[in-house]
XYZ file of C-alpha atoms in Angstrom:
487
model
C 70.088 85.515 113.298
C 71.998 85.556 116.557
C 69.142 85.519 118.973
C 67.427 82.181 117.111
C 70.852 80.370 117.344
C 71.323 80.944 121.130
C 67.446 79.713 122.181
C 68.310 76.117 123.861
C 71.826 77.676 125.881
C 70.849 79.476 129.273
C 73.023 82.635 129.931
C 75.778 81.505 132.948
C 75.006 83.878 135.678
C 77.901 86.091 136.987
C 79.937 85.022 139.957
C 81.869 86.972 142.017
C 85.132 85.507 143.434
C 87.562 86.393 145.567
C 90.415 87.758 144.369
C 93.713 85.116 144.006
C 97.470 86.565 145.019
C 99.290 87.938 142.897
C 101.413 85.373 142.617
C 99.525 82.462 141.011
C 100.944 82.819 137.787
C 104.464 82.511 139.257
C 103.033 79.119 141.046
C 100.933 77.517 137.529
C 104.596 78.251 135.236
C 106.208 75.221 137.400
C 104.166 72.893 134.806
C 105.863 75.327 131.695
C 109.110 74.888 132.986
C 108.703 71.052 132.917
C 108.939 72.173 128.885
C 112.344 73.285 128.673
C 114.483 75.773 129.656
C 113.398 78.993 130.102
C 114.327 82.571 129.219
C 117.592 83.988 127.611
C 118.634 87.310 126.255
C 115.840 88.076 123.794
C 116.683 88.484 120.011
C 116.337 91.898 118.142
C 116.161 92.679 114.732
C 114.599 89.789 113.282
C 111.696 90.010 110.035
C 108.418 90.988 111.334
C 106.349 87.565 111.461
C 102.702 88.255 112.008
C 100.255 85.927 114.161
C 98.669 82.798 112.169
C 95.097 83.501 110.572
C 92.137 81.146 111.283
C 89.420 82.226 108.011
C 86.236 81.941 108.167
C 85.157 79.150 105.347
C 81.630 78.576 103.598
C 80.598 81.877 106.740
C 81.579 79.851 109.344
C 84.580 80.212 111.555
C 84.047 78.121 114.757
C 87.768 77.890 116.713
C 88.642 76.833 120.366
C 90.828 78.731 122.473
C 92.474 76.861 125.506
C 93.689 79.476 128.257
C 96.337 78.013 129.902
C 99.900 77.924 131.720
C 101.918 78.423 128.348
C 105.234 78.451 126.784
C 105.406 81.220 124.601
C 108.208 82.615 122.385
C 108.560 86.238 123.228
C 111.702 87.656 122.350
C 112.933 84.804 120.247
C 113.071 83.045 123.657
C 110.855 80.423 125.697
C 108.875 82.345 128.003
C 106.204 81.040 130.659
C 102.472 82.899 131.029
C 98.999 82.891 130.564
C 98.133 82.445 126.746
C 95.635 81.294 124.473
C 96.080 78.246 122.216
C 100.055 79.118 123.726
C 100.429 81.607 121.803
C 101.030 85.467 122.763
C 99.604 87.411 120.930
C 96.937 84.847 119.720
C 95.528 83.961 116.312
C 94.175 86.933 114.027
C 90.476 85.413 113.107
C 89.669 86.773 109.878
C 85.792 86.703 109.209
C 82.989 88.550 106.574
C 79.676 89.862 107.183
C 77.257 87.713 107.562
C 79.672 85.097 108.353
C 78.562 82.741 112.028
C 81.834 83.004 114.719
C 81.408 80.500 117.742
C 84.440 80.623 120.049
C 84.884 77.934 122.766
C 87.505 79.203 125.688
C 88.417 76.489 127.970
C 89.511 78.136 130.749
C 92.349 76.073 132.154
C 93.954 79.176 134.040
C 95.101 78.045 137.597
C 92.062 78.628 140.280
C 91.180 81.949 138.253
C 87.815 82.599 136.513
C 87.863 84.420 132.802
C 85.345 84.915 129.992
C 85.736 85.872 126.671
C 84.948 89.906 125.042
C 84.548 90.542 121.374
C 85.872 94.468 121.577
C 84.710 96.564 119.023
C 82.780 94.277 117.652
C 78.911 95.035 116.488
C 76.853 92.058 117.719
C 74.200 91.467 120.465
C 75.629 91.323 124.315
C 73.088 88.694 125.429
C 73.205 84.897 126.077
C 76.028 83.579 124.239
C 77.212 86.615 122.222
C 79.564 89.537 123.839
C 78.102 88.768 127.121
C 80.780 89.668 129.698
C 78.547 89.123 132.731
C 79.418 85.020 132.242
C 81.323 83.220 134.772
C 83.855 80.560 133.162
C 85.539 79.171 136.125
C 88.690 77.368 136.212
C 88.541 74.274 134.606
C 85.008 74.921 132.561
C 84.022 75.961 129.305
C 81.588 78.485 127.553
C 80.946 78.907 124.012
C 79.890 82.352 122.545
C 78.297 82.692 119.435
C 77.864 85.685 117.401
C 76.489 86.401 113.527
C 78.441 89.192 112.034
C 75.805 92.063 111.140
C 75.387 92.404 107.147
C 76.518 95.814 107.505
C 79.103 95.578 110.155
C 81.748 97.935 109.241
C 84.930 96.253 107.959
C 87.889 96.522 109.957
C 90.731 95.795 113.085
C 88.512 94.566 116.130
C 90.273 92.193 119.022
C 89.218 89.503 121.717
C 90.412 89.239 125.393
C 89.553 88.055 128.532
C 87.191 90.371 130.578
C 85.915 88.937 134.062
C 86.106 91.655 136.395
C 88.697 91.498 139.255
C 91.054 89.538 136.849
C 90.908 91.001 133.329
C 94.442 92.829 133.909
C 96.309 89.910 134.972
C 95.278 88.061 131.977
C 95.212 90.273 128.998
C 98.988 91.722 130.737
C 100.301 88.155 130.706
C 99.268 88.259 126.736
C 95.580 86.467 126.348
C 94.610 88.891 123.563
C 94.303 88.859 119.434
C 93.157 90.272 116.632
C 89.702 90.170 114.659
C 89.803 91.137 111.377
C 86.087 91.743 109.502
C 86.758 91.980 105.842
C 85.256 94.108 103.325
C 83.358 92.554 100.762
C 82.666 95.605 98.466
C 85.092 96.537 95.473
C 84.946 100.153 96.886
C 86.319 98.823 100.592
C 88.697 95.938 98.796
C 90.516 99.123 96.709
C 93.149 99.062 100.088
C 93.879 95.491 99.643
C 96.266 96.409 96.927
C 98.449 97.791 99.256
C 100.723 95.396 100.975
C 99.240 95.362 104.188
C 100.912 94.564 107.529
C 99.313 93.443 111.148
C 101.607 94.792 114.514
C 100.342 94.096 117.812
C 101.609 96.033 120.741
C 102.122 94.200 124.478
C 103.852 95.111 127.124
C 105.716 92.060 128.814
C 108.675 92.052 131.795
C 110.426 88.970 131.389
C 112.308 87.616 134.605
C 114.008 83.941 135.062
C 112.368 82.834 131.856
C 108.616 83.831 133.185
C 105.836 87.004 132.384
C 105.733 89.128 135.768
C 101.990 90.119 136.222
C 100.191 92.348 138.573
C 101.266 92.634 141.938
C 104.560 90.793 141.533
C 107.479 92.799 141.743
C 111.317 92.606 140.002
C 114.207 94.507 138.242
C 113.838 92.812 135.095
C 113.558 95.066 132.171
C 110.384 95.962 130.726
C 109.765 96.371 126.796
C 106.927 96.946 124.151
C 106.560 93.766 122.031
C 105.758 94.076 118.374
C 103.484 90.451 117.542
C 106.244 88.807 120.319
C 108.987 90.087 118.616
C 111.724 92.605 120.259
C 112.551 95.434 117.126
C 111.754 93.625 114.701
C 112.457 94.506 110.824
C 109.718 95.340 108.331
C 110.635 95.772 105.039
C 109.374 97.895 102.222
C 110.345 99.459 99.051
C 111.177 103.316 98.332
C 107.894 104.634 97.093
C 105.967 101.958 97.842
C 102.603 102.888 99.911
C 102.030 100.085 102.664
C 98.908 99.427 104.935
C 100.236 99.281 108.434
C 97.320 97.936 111.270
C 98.601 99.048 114.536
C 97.023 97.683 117.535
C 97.646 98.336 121.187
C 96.758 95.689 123.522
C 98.374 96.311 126.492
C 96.522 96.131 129.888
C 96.983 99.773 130.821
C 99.964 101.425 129.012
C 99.458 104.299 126.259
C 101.274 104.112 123.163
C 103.173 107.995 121.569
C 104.358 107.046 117.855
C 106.151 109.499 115.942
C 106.118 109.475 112.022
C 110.009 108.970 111.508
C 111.458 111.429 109.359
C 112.111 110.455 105.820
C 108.283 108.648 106.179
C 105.179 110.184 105.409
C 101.719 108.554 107.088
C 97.984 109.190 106.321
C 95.348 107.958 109.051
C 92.283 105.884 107.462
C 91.368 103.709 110.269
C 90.326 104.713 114.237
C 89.193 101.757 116.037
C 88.111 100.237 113.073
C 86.241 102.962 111.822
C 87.572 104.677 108.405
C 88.126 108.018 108.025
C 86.097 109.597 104.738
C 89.917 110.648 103.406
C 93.440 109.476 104.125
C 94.516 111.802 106.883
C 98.171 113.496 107.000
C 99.706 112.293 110.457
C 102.953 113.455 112.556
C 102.428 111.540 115.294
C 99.730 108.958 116.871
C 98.988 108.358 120.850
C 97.363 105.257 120.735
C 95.242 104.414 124.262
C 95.022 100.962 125.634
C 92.807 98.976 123.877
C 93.156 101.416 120.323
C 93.633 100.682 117.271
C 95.233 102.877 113.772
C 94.977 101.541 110.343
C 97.480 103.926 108.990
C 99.284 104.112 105.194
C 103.184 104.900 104.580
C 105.266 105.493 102.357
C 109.194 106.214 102.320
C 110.887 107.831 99.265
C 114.554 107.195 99.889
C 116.476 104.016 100.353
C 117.907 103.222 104.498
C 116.345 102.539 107.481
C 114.174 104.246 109.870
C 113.354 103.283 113.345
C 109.626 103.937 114.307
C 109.778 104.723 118.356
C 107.831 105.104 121.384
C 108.387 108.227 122.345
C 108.129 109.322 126.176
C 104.856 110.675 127.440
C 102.997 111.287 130.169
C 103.414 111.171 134.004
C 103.279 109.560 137.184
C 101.753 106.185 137.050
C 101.026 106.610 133.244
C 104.433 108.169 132.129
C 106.277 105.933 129.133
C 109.687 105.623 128.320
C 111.464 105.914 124.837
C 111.598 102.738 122.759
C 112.801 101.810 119.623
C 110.155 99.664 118.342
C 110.820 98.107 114.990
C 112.511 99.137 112.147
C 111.228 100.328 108.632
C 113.919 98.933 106.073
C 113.639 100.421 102.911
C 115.313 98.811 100.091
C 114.917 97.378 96.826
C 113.513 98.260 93.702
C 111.710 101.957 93.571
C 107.622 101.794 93.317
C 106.802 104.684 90.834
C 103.444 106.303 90.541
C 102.067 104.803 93.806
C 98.496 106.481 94.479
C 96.487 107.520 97.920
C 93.179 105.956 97.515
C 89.847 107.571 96.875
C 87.763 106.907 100.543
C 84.249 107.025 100.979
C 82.432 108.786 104.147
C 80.319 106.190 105.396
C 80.017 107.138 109.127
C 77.084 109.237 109.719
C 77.325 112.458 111.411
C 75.386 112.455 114.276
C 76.444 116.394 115.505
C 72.821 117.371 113.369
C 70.423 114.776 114.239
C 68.164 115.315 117.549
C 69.108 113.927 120.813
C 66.910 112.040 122.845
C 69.049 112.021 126.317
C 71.828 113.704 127.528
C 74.116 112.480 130.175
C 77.165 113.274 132.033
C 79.249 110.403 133.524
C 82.154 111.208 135.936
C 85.254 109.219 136.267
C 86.932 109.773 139.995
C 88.791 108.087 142.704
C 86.536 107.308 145.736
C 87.362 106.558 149.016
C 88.194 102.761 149.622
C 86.229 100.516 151.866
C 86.239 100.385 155.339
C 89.256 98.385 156.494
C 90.599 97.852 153.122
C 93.517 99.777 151.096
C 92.601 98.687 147.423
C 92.377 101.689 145.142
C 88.666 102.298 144.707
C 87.853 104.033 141.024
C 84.452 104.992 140.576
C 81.990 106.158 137.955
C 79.363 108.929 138.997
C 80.241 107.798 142.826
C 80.110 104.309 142.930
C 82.397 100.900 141.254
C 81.148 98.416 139.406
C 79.972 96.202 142.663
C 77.792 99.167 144.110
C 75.888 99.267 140.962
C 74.941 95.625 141.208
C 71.640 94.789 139.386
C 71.058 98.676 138.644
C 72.500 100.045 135.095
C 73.809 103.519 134.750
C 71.553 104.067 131.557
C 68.870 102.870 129.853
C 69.322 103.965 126.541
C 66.208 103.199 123.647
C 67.374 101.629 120.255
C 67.735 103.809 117.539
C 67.899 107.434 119.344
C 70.749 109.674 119.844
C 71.995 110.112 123.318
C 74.698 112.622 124.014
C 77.208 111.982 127.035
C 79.692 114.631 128.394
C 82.368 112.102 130.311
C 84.506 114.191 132.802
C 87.482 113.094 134.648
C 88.485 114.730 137.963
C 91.478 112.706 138.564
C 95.311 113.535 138.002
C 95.329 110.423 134.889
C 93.909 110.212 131.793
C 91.059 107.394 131.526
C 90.516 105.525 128.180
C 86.679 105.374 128.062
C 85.100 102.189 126.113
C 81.913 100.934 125.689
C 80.669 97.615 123.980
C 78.762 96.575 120.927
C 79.131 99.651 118.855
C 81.120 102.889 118.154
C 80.531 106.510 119.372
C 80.857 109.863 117.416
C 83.189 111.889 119.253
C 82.239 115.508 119.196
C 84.889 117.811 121.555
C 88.157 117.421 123.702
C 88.255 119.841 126.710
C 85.736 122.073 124.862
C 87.709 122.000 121.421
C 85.281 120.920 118.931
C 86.496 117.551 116.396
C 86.934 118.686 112.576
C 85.547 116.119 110.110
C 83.389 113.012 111.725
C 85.612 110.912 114.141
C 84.261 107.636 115.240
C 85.759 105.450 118.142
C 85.070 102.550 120.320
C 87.976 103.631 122.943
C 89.031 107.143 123.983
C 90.704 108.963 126.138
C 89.515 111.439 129.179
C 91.771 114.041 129.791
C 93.025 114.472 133.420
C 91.455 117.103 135.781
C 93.752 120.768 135.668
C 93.891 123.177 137.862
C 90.821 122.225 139.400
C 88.569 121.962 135.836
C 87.586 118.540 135.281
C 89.139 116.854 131.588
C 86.160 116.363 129.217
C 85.172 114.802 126.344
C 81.698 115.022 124.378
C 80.542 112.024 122.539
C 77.542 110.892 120.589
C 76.246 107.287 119.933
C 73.112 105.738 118.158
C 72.835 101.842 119.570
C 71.151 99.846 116.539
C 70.288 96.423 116.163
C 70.783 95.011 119.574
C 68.806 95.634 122.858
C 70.528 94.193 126.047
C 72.619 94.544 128.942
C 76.349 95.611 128.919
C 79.141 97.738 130.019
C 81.583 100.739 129.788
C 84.459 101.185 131.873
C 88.466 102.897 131.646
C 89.972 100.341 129.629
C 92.808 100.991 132.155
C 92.309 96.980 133.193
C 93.375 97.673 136.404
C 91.411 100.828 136.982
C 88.529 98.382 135.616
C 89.397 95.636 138.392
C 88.969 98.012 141.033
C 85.675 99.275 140.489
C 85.864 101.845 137.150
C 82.854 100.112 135.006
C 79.559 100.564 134.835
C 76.134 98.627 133.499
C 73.743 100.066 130.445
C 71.116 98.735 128.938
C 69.630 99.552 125.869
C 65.613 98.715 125.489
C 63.348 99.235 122.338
């Protein structure tokens, strides 16, 4: 297994380093621009074209990913940012269980640090495997290894940089992709008879042919990108039920979908985890770092525009988008057939618990003689906590958290290695067993905290790791804290 494979590699100890400005993206794209020219008005309405697929062959999928100063095609145009392999989003890797996944990242990012996070996925967080305590600094490479758990549950799971301090500027310039684990039973392969289609969601403003990251500031517009593509066409036939994997991997932004009328939707699919039943939907908000495996189906001939519908406020409001188009034409699919599902995630709302916990998300007060936002977890960031862990949590009992928020913004609460039951929103139980590896806190109102109720067994895996708002930049300025989980 995992641990036997990682023996003769020492861990790389975390390094904390100063922050660089804002602007050293800006700075690195003078080597892209050497490439050719830059920018343009991006193109709309072209087919949906979905990132390349490295497969796993033999159970082995070993790739390298070079993180670098990039010319990407966002748009339908040359565009300069931070990208792996330079491409934005990156590869989909498509493994098994049981398969062996080593990734090398290079990290040839200009004078910033970065590491490498396996989100969602069910493997240890030691040594070489999810560990995002290693420091990869510019110009040096790590290689994390990980064996795919027999039983890992099959499913839409995604890699991105997460070294604290610097994880929004990367994953917002577009260093992120998709892992897909693939079932292996004929019960789990019944929904690979529906044609089945990936869309990844980022966020990118686009000004004089470069990204615009954190901290920079311009009039350019800003849009939602569908795999790199602006409204781009998908295309499917009246009556015909597709599989539709959405995935939202934006660095902060929340994502409201509407089902358009004239479509029906069922949910099977949070995070990776299935629902026991397809799941009549009207509308999805899909947090940062979420993902919805989700099935359609359209009746009637024409075209229907799926959108991004405003929500929110403040900081987190959204505008309205029009973010691809659902072209339905062609021959008529009669006698097209839900599937049967299974319920294979346990319902933890009846077994004992062996700790409860409540963890508070709040604003504290920055640090003397600095004005950097300072976003805290029971009272202190991430650097407070240091060596100390906000849990220790004992393999294979129940713990039960209540997370609270007392700020004005909702906070996307994740934690790594493995999925949580969630029980209640704001005191409203959950019908039916939910399971997540990402959800959102509701904001404090009128003075009562926003809180949600979760359960979580941690198998397999003892170690050190975190959870944190998956807000990146609520993460960069202090909103993460250390667990560990001992036998």
């Amino acid at each position: 297994m995992l641990r036997a494979s990682m023996k003769k590699r020492a861990m790389t100890a975390l390094v904390v380093v100063p922050a660089v400005a804002a602007g050293t993206l800006a700075v690195g794209l003078s080597v892209a621009a050497s490439q050719g020219e830059l920018g343009g008005e991006p193109v709309t309405g072209q087919p949906l074209v979905e990132p390349p697929v490295l497969k796993s062959r033999g159970g082995r999928l070993a790739v390298t990913f070079d993180a670098r100063t990039s010319v990407v095609s966002i748009g339908g145009r040359k565009v300069g940012t931070w990208a792996y392999n330079s491409m934005a989003p990156g590869p989909t890797l498509e493994v098994f269980r049981g398969d062996y996944l080593q990734i090398t990242n290079r990290n040839n990012l200009p004078e910033q640090p970065s590491n490498l996070h396996t989100h969602g996925l069910h493997v240890s967080p030691e040594k070489q495997g999810d560990n995002v305590f290693v420091n990869t600094p510019s110009g040096a490479t790590f290689t994390n290894k990980y064996t795919i758990p027999e039983d890992h549950i099959p499913g839409d799971y995604w890699y991105h940089p997460h070294r604290h301090m610097f994880s929004n500027q990367q994953v917002g310039a577009g260093m992120a992709g998709m892992i897909d684990v693939r079932a292996s039973t004929p019960e789990e392969r019944e929904l690979d008879r529906y044609r089945t289609r990936l869309m990844v969601f980022q966020q990118f403003q686009v000004d004089n042919g470069k990204v615009v990251v954190a901290g920079q500031k311009s009039t350019a517009p800003t849009y939602t990108y569908v795999n790199g593509q602006l409204k781009p066409v998908a295309s499917l036939r009246p009556g015909e039920i597709q599989r539709w994997r959405l995935a939202n991997l934006q660095a902060g932004n929340f994502i409201r979908i509407p089902v358009p009328e004239g479509m029906k939707a069922w949910l099977i699919s949070t995070d990776g985890n299935p629902t026991s039943r397809p799941i009549p939907l009207s509308s999805m908000l899909i947090p940062p770092a979420g993902r919805r495996t989700i099935l359609v189906r359209a009746q009637s001939a024409g075209e229907l525009t799926v959108q991004n519908i405003p929500w929110g406020s403040g900081f987190q409001a959204i505008p309205h988008q029009d973010l691809f188009t659902a072209r339905v034409a062609g021959t008529p699919v009669v006698g097209a057939k839900l599937p049967a599902l299974q319920a294979v995630m346990p319902d933890l709302r009846g077994e004992p618990v062996h700790n409860s916990r409540t963890v508070q998300f709040s604003v504290g007060t920055p640090a003397p003689g600095s004005t950097a936002p300072n976003f805290v977890i029971n009272g202190m960031n991430y650097d407070q906590w240091g060596k100390k862990n906000l849990a220790l949590m004992k393999l294979n009992t129940v713990e039960e958290w209540t997370l609270t928020n007392t700020t004005d913004e909702y906070h996307p609460f994740h934690i790594h290695v493995q999925p949580f039951q969630v029980v209640s929103v704001n005191g409203q139980p959950v019908k039916g067993v939910e399971y997540r590896d990402t959800v959102p806190i509701p904001p404090m109102v009128n003075g009562v905290p926003g809180k949600v109720v979760i359960r979580q067994r941690y198998t397999d895996f003892t170690g050190r790791f975190v959870f944190h708002c998956h807000i990146l930049f609520h993460e960069d300025n202090g909103m993460m804290a250390p667990v560990r989980v001992v036998r």
